Amino acid sequence: MPSTAETIIYHNPACNTSRKVLGILRDAGLQPKVIEYLKTPPTRDELVSLLGRMGKTPRQILRRRGTPYDELGLGDAAKSDDALIDAILAHPILLERPIVVSPRGARLCRPAGEVQALLG
């Protein structure tokens, strides 16, 4: 079973799904490191690393609802990955959540059941 230091959740306490995933992790006996990414956003290197570990593109982790997605024109298919990463770094609310990192991999856990693949 992963140790505390090995499991991380990029968490938004205002998000029901994020709270549910955190509960699932704790119910599994884990005490994950909780990173409230709106207060402590990932650096560019951390975000690029997360994308690589998840096998996702920046577009696949963009959150639209309740964000400046439309105002920033992020639906434009011509926007480069770098431009999307810049937008996420400037507006962390654009990062879909929760993201969980464990020894079994990294995953966007939306819906919450996605976290099961990371539990040992």
mmCIF file with all atom_site columns, C-alpha atoms in Angstrom:
data_model
loop_
_atom_site.group_PDB
_atom_site.id
_atom_site.type_symbol
_atom_site.label_atom_id
_atom_site.label_alt_id
_atom_site.label_comp_id
_atom_site.label_asym_id
_atom_site.label_entity_id
_atom_site.label_seq_id
_atom_site.pdbx_PDB_ins_code
_atom_site.Cartn_x
_atom_site.Cartn_y
_atom_site.Cartn_z
_atom_site.occupancy
_atom_site.B_iso_or_equiv
_atom_site.pdbx_formal_charge
_atom_site.auth_seq_id
_atom_site.auth_comp_id
_atom_site.auth_asym_id
_atom_site.auth_atom_id
_atom_site.pdbx_PDB_model_num
ATOM 1   C CA . MET A 1 1   ? 0.000   0.000  0.000   1.00 0.00 ? 1   MET A CA 1
ATOM 2   C CA . PRO A 1 2   ? 1.359   3.482  -0.812  1.00 0.00 ? 2   PRO A CA 1
ATOM 3   C CA . SER A 1 3   ? 2.771   5.526  2.018   1.00 0.00 ? 3   SER A CA 1
ATOM 4   C CA . THR A 1 4   ? 1.613   9.028  2.854   1.00 0.00 ? 4   THR A CA 1
ATOM 5   C CA . ALA A 1 5   ? 4.467   10.622 0.923   1.00 0.00 ? 5   ALA A CA 1
ATOM 6   C CA . GLU A 1 6   ? 3.676   8.607  -2.186  1.00 0.00 ? 6   GLU A CA 1
ATOM 7   C CA . THR A 1 7   ? 0.064   9.691  -2.692  1.00 0.00 ? 7   THR A CA 1
ATOM 8   C CA . ILE A 1 8   ? -0.850  13.254 -3.636  1.00 0.00 ? 8   ILE A CA 1
ATOM 9   C CA . ILE A 1 9   ? -4.208  14.784 -4.471  1.00 0.00 ? 9   ILE A CA 1
ATOM 10  C CA . TYR A 1 10  ? -4.541  18.087 -6.301  1.00 0.00 ? 10  TYR A CA 1
ATOM 11  C CA . HIS A 1 11  ? -7.674  19.111 -4.474  1.00 0.00 ? 11  HIS A CA 1
ATOM 12  C CA . ASN A 1 12  ? -10.345 21.797 -4.451  1.00 0.00 ? 12  ASN A CA 1
ATOM 13  C CA . PRO A 1 13  ? -12.303 21.598 -1.176  1.00 0.00 ? 13  PRO A CA 1
ATOM 14  C CA . ALA A 1 14  ? -15.243 23.395 -2.819  1.00 0.00 ? 14  ALA A CA 1
ATOM 15  C CA . CYS A 1 15  ? -15.646 20.556 -5.356  1.00 0.00 ? 15  CYS A CA 1
ATOM 16  C CA . ASN A 1 16  ? -17.922 17.625 -4.471  1.00 0.00 ? 16  ASN A CA 1
ATOM 17  C CA . THR A 1 17  ? -15.992 15.178 -6.667  1.00 0.00 ? 17  THR A CA 1
ATOM 18  C CA . SER A 1 18  ? -12.679 16.266 -5.189  1.00 0.00 ? 18  SER A CA 1
ATOM 19  C CA . ARG A 1 19  ? -14.017 15.825 -1.630  1.00 0.00 ? 19  ARG A CA 1
ATOM 20  C CA . LYS A 1 20  ? -15.419 12.402 -2.563  1.00 0.00 ? 20  LYS A CA 1
ATOM 21  C CA . VAL A 1 21  ? -12.078 11.219 -3.998  1.00 0.00 ? 21  VAL A CA 1
ATOM 22  C CA . LEU A 1 22  ? -10.230 12.456 -0.909  1.00 0.00 ? 22  LEU A CA 1
ATOM 23  C CA . GLY A 1 23  ? -12.696 10.470 1.214   1.00 0.00 ? 23  GLY A CA 1
ATOM 24  C CA . ILE A 1 24  ? -12.134 7.336  -0.890  1.00 0.00 ? 24  ILE A CA 1
ATOM 25  C CA . LEU A 1 25  ? -8.365  7.688  -0.449  1.00 0.00 ? 25  LEU A CA 1
ATOM 26  C CA . ARG A 1 26  ? -8.715  8.113  3.312   1.00 0.00 ? 26  ARG A CA 1
ATOM 27  C CA . ASP A 1 27  ? -11.213 5.223  3.546   1.00 0.00 ? 27  ASP A CA 1
ATOM 28  C CA . ALA A 1 28  ? -8.559  3.080  1.827   1.00 0.00 ? 28  ALA A CA 1
ATOM 29  C CA . GLY A 1 29  ? -6.218  3.863  4.713   1.00 0.00 ? 29  GLY A CA 1
ATOM 30  C CA . LEU A 1 30  ? -4.182  6.499  2.922   1.00 0.00 ? 30  LEU A CA 1
ATOM 31  C CA . GLN A 1 31  ? -3.287  9.921  4.222   1.00 0.00 ? 31  GLN A CA 1
ATOM 32  C CA . PRO A 1 32  ? -2.472  11.665 0.952   1.00 0.00 ? 32  PRO A CA 1
ATOM 33  C CA . LYS A 1 33  ? -0.590  14.908 0.698   1.00 0.00 ? 33  LYS A CA 1
ATOM 34  C CA . VAL A 1 34  ? -3.344  17.401 -0.111  1.00 0.00 ? 34  VAL A CA 1
ATOM 35  C CA . ILE A 1 35  ? -2.371  20.212 -2.457  1.00 0.00 ? 35  ILE A CA 1
ATOM 36  C CA . GLU A 1 36  ? -5.054  22.861 -2.741  1.00 0.00 ? 36  GLU A CA 1
ATOM 37  C CA . TYR A 1 37  ? -4.012  23.781 -6.261  1.00 0.00 ? 37  TYR A CA 1
ATOM 38  C CA . LEU A 1 38  ? -5.951  27.066 -6.252  1.00 0.00 ? 38  LEU A CA 1
ATOM 39  C CA . LYS A 1 39  ? -3.737  28.239 -3.360  1.00 0.00 ? 39  LYS A CA 1
ATOM 40  C CA . THR A 1 40  ? -0.598  26.399 -4.472  1.00 0.00 ? 40  THR A CA 1
ATOM 41  C CA . PRO A 1 41  ? -0.765  25.861 -8.240  1.00 0.00 ? 41  PRO A CA 1
ATOM 42  C CA . PRO A 1 42  ? 1.665   23.496 -9.903  1.00 0.00 ? 42  PRO A CA 1
ATOM 43  C CA . THR A 1 43  ? 4.692   24.983 -11.631 1.00 0.00 ? 43  THR A CA 1
ATOM 44  C CA . ARG A 1 44  ? 5.032   24.608 -15.385 1.00 0.00 ? 44  ARG A CA 1
ATOM 45  C CA . ASP A 1 45  ? 7.416   21.671 -14.887 1.00 0.00 ? 45  ASP A CA 1
ATOM 46  C CA . GLU A 1 46  ? 5.031   19.994 -12.425 1.00 0.00 ? 46  GLU A CA 1
ATOM 47  C CA . LEU A 1 47  ? 2.077   20.475 -14.769 1.00 0.00 ? 47  LEU A CA 1
ATOM 48  C CA . VAL A 1 48  ? 3.986   19.124 -17.771 1.00 0.00 ? 48  VAL A CA 1
ATOM 49  C CA . SER A 1 49  ? 5.108   16.153 -15.663 1.00 0.00 ? 49  SER A CA 1
ATOM 50  C CA . LEU A 1 50  ? 1.530   15.484 -14.519 1.00 0.00 ? 50  LEU A CA 1
ATOM 51  C CA . LEU A 1 51  ? 0.293   15.587 -18.113 1.00 0.00 ? 51  LEU A CA 1
ATOM 52  C CA . GLY A 1 52  ? 2.972   13.097 -19.135 1.00 0.00 ? 52  GLY A CA 1
ATOM 53  C CA . ARG A 1 53  ? 2.210   10.741 -16.254 1.00 0.00 ? 53  ARG A CA 1
ATOM 54  C CA . MET A 1 54  ? -1.507  10.865 -17.007 1.00 0.00 ? 54  MET A CA 1
ATOM 55  C CA . GLY A 1 55  ? -1.028  10.533 -20.757 1.00 0.00 ? 55  GLY A CA 1
ATOM 56  C CA . LYS A 1 56  ? -3.209  13.615 -21.274 1.00 0.00 ? 56  LYS A CA 1
ATOM 57  C CA . THR A 1 57  ? -2.937  16.753 -23.362 1.00 0.00 ? 57  THR A CA 1
ATOM 58  C CA . PRO A 1 58  ? -3.514  20.177 -21.803 1.00 0.00 ? 58  PRO A CA 1
ATOM 59  C CA . ARG A 1 59  ? -6.863  20.376 -23.635 1.00 0.00 ? 59  ARG A CA 1
ATOM 60  C CA . GLN A 1 60  ? -8.008  17.147 -21.942 1.00 0.00 ? 60  GLN A CA 1
ATOM 61  C CA . ILE A 1 61  ? -7.578  18.608 -18.451 1.00 0.00 ? 61  ILE A CA 1
ATOM 62  C CA . LEU A 1 62  ? -9.223  21.977 -19.061 1.00 0.00 ? 62  LEU A CA 1
ATOM 63  C CA . ARG A 1 63  ? -12.244 22.790 -16.960 1.00 0.00 ? 63  ARG A CA 1
ATOM 64  C CA . ARG A 1 64  ? -14.856 24.935 -18.643 1.00 0.00 ? 64  ARG A CA 1
ATOM 65  C CA . ARG A 1 65  ? -17.670 25.458 -16.129 1.00 0.00 ? 65  ARG A CA 1
ATOM 66  C CA . GLY A 1 66  ? -17.063 28.295 -13.683 1.00 0.00 ? 66  GLY A CA 1
ATOM 67  C CA . THR A 1 67  ? -13.817 29.344 -15.337 1.00 0.00 ? 67  THR A CA 1
ATOM 68  C CA . PRO A 1 68  ? -12.581 31.984 -17.817 1.00 0.00 ? 68  PRO A CA 1
ATOM 69  C CA . TYR A 1 69  ? -12.416 29.268 -20.533 1.00 0.00 ? 69  TYR A CA 1
ATOM 70  C CA . ASP A 1 70  ? -14.762 31.057 -22.949 1.00 0.00 ? 70  ASP A CA 1
ATOM 71  C CA . GLU A 1 71  ? -13.417 34.555 -22.248 1.00 0.00 ? 71  GLU A CA 1
ATOM 72  C CA . LEU A 1 72  ? -9.891  33.327 -23.003 1.00 0.00 ? 72  LEU A CA 1
ATOM 73  C CA . GLY A 1 73  ? -10.999 31.635 -26.228 1.00 0.00 ? 73  GLY A CA 1
ATOM 74  C CA . LEU A 1 74  ? -9.632  28.274 -25.093 1.00 0.00 ? 74  LEU A CA 1
ATOM 75  C CA . GLY A 1 75  ? -12.095 26.397 -27.288 1.00 0.00 ? 75  GLY A CA 1
ATOM 76  C CA . ASP A 1 76  ? -10.088 27.563 -30.305 1.00 0.00 ? 76  ASP A CA 1
ATOM 77  C CA . ALA A 1 77  ? -8.495  24.402 -31.722 1.00 0.00 ? 77  ALA A CA 1
ATOM 78  C CA . ALA A 1 78  ? -5.587  26.521 -32.992 1.00 0.00 ? 78  ALA A CA 1
ATOM 79  C CA . LYS A 1 79  ? -4.414  27.214 -29.422 1.00 0.00 ? 79  LYS A CA 1
ATOM 80  C CA . SER A 1 80  ? -1.128  25.402 -28.841 1.00 0.00 ? 80  SER A CA 1
ATOM 81  C CA . ASP A 1 81  ? -0.434  23.139 -25.887 1.00 0.00 ? 81  ASP A CA 1
ATOM 82  C CA . ASP A 1 82  ? 1.968   25.796 -24.582 1.00 0.00 ? 82  ASP A CA 1
ATOM 83  C CA . ALA A 1 83  ? -0.759  28.444 -24.776 1.00 0.00 ? 83  ALA A CA 1
ATOM 84  C CA . LEU A 1 84  ? -3.158  26.167 -22.884 1.00 0.00 ? 84  LEU A CA 1
ATOM 85  C CA . ILE A 1 85  ? -0.529  25.447 -20.226 1.00 0.00 ? 85  ILE A CA 1
ATOM 86  C CA . ASP A 1 86  ? 0.093   29.203 -19.899 1.00 0.00 ? 86  ASP A CA 1
ATOM 87  C CA . ALA A 1 87  ? -3.648  29.729 -19.382 1.00 0.00 ? 87  ALA A CA 1
ATOM 88  C CA . ILE A 1 88  ? -3.819  27.028 -16.691 1.00 0.00 ? 88  ILE A CA 1
ATOM 89  C CA . LEU A 1 89  ? -0.811  28.503 -14.902 1.00 0.00 ? 89  LEU A CA 1
ATOM 90  C CA . ALA A 1 90  ? -2.347  31.989 -15.023 1.00 0.00 ? 90  ALA A CA 1
ATOM 91  C CA . HIS A 1 91  ? -5.816  30.719 -13.998 1.00 0.00 ? 91  HIS A CA 1
ATOM 92  C CA . PRO A 1 92  ? -5.468  27.516 -11.917 1.00 0.00 ? 92  PRO A CA 1
ATOM 93  C CA . ILE A 1 93  ? -9.277  27.198 -11.783 1.00 0.00 ? 93  ILE A CA 1
ATOM 94  C CA . LEU A 1 94  ? -8.970  25.941 -15.380 1.00 0.00 ? 94  LEU A CA 1
ATOM 95  C CA . LEU A 1 95  ? -7.337  22.743 -14.130 1.00 0.00 ? 95  LEU A CA 1
ATOM 96  C CA . GLU A 1 96  ? -9.875  19.940 -13.959 1.00 0.00 ? 96  GLU A CA 1
ATOM 97  C CA . ARG A 1 97  ? -9.874  18.174 -10.623 1.00 0.00 ? 97  ARG A CA 1
ATOM 98  C CA . PRO A 1 98  ? -9.073  16.149 -8.696  1.00 0.00 ? 98  PRO A CA 1
ATOM 99  C CA . ILE A 1 99  ? -5.787  14.748 -9.930  1.00 0.00 ? 99  ILE A CA 1
ATOM 100 C CA . VAL A 1 100 ? -4.310  11.945 -7.856  1.00 0.00 ? 100 VAL A CA 1
ATOM 101 C CA . VAL A 1 101 ? -0.687  10.818 -8.052  1.00 0.00 ? 101 VAL A CA 1
ATOM 102 C CA . SER A 1 102 ? 0.296   7.494  -6.492  1.00 0.00 ? 102 SER A CA 1
ATOM 103 C CA . PRO A 1 103 ? 2.881   4.763  -7.021  1.00 0.00 ? 103 PRO A CA 1
ATOM 104 C CA . ARG A 1 104 ? 0.352   3.174  -9.411  1.00 0.00 ? 104 ARG A CA 1
ATOM 105 C CA . GLY A 1 105 ? 0.295   6.266  -11.646 1.00 0.00 ? 105 GLY A CA 1
ATOM 106 C CA . ALA A 1 106 ? -1.415  9.606  -12.026 1.00 0.00 ? 106 ALA A CA 1
ATOM 107 C CA . ARG A 1 107 ? -5.030  10.087 -12.972 1.00 0.00 ? 107 ARG A CA 1
ATOM 108 C CA . LEU A 1 108 ? -7.706  12.700 -13.391 1.00 0.00 ? 108 LEU A CA 1
ATOM 109 C CA . CYS A 1 109 ? -10.288 11.215 -11.024 1.00 0.00 ? 109 CYS A CA 1
ATOM 110 C CA . ARG A 1 110 ? -13.454 12.511 -12.618 1.00 0.00 ? 110 ARG A CA 1
ATOM 111 C CA . PRO A 1 111 ? -15.743 10.675 -12.144 1.00 0.00 ? 111 PRO A CA 1
ATOM 112 C CA . ALA A 1 112 ? -14.636 9.802  -8.615  1.00 0.00 ? 112 ALA A CA 1
ATOM 113 C CA . GLY A 1 113 ? -14.567 6.060  -9.351  1.00 0.00 ? 113 GLY A CA 1
ATOM 114 C CA . GLU A 1 114 ? -11.459 6.608  -11.506 1.00 0.00 ? 114 GLU A CA 1
ATOM 115 C CA . VAL A 1 115 ? -9.425  6.669  -8.273  1.00 0.00 ? 115 VAL A CA 1
ATOM 116 C CA . GLN A 1 116 ? -10.019 2.926  -7.791  1.00 0.00 ? 116 GLN A CA 1
ATOM 117 C CA . ALA A 1 117 ? -7.378  2.181  -10.441 1.00 0.00 ? 117 ALA A CA 1
ATOM 118 C CA . LEU A 1 118 ? -4.787  3.859  -8.205  1.00 0.00 ? 118 LEU A CA 1
ATOM 119 C CA . LEU A 1 119 ? -5.628  1.920  -5.063  1.00 0.00 ? 119 LEU A CA 1
ATOM 120 C CA . GLY A 1 120 ? -3.658  -1.196 -4.294  1.00 0.00 ? 120 GLY A CA 1
#
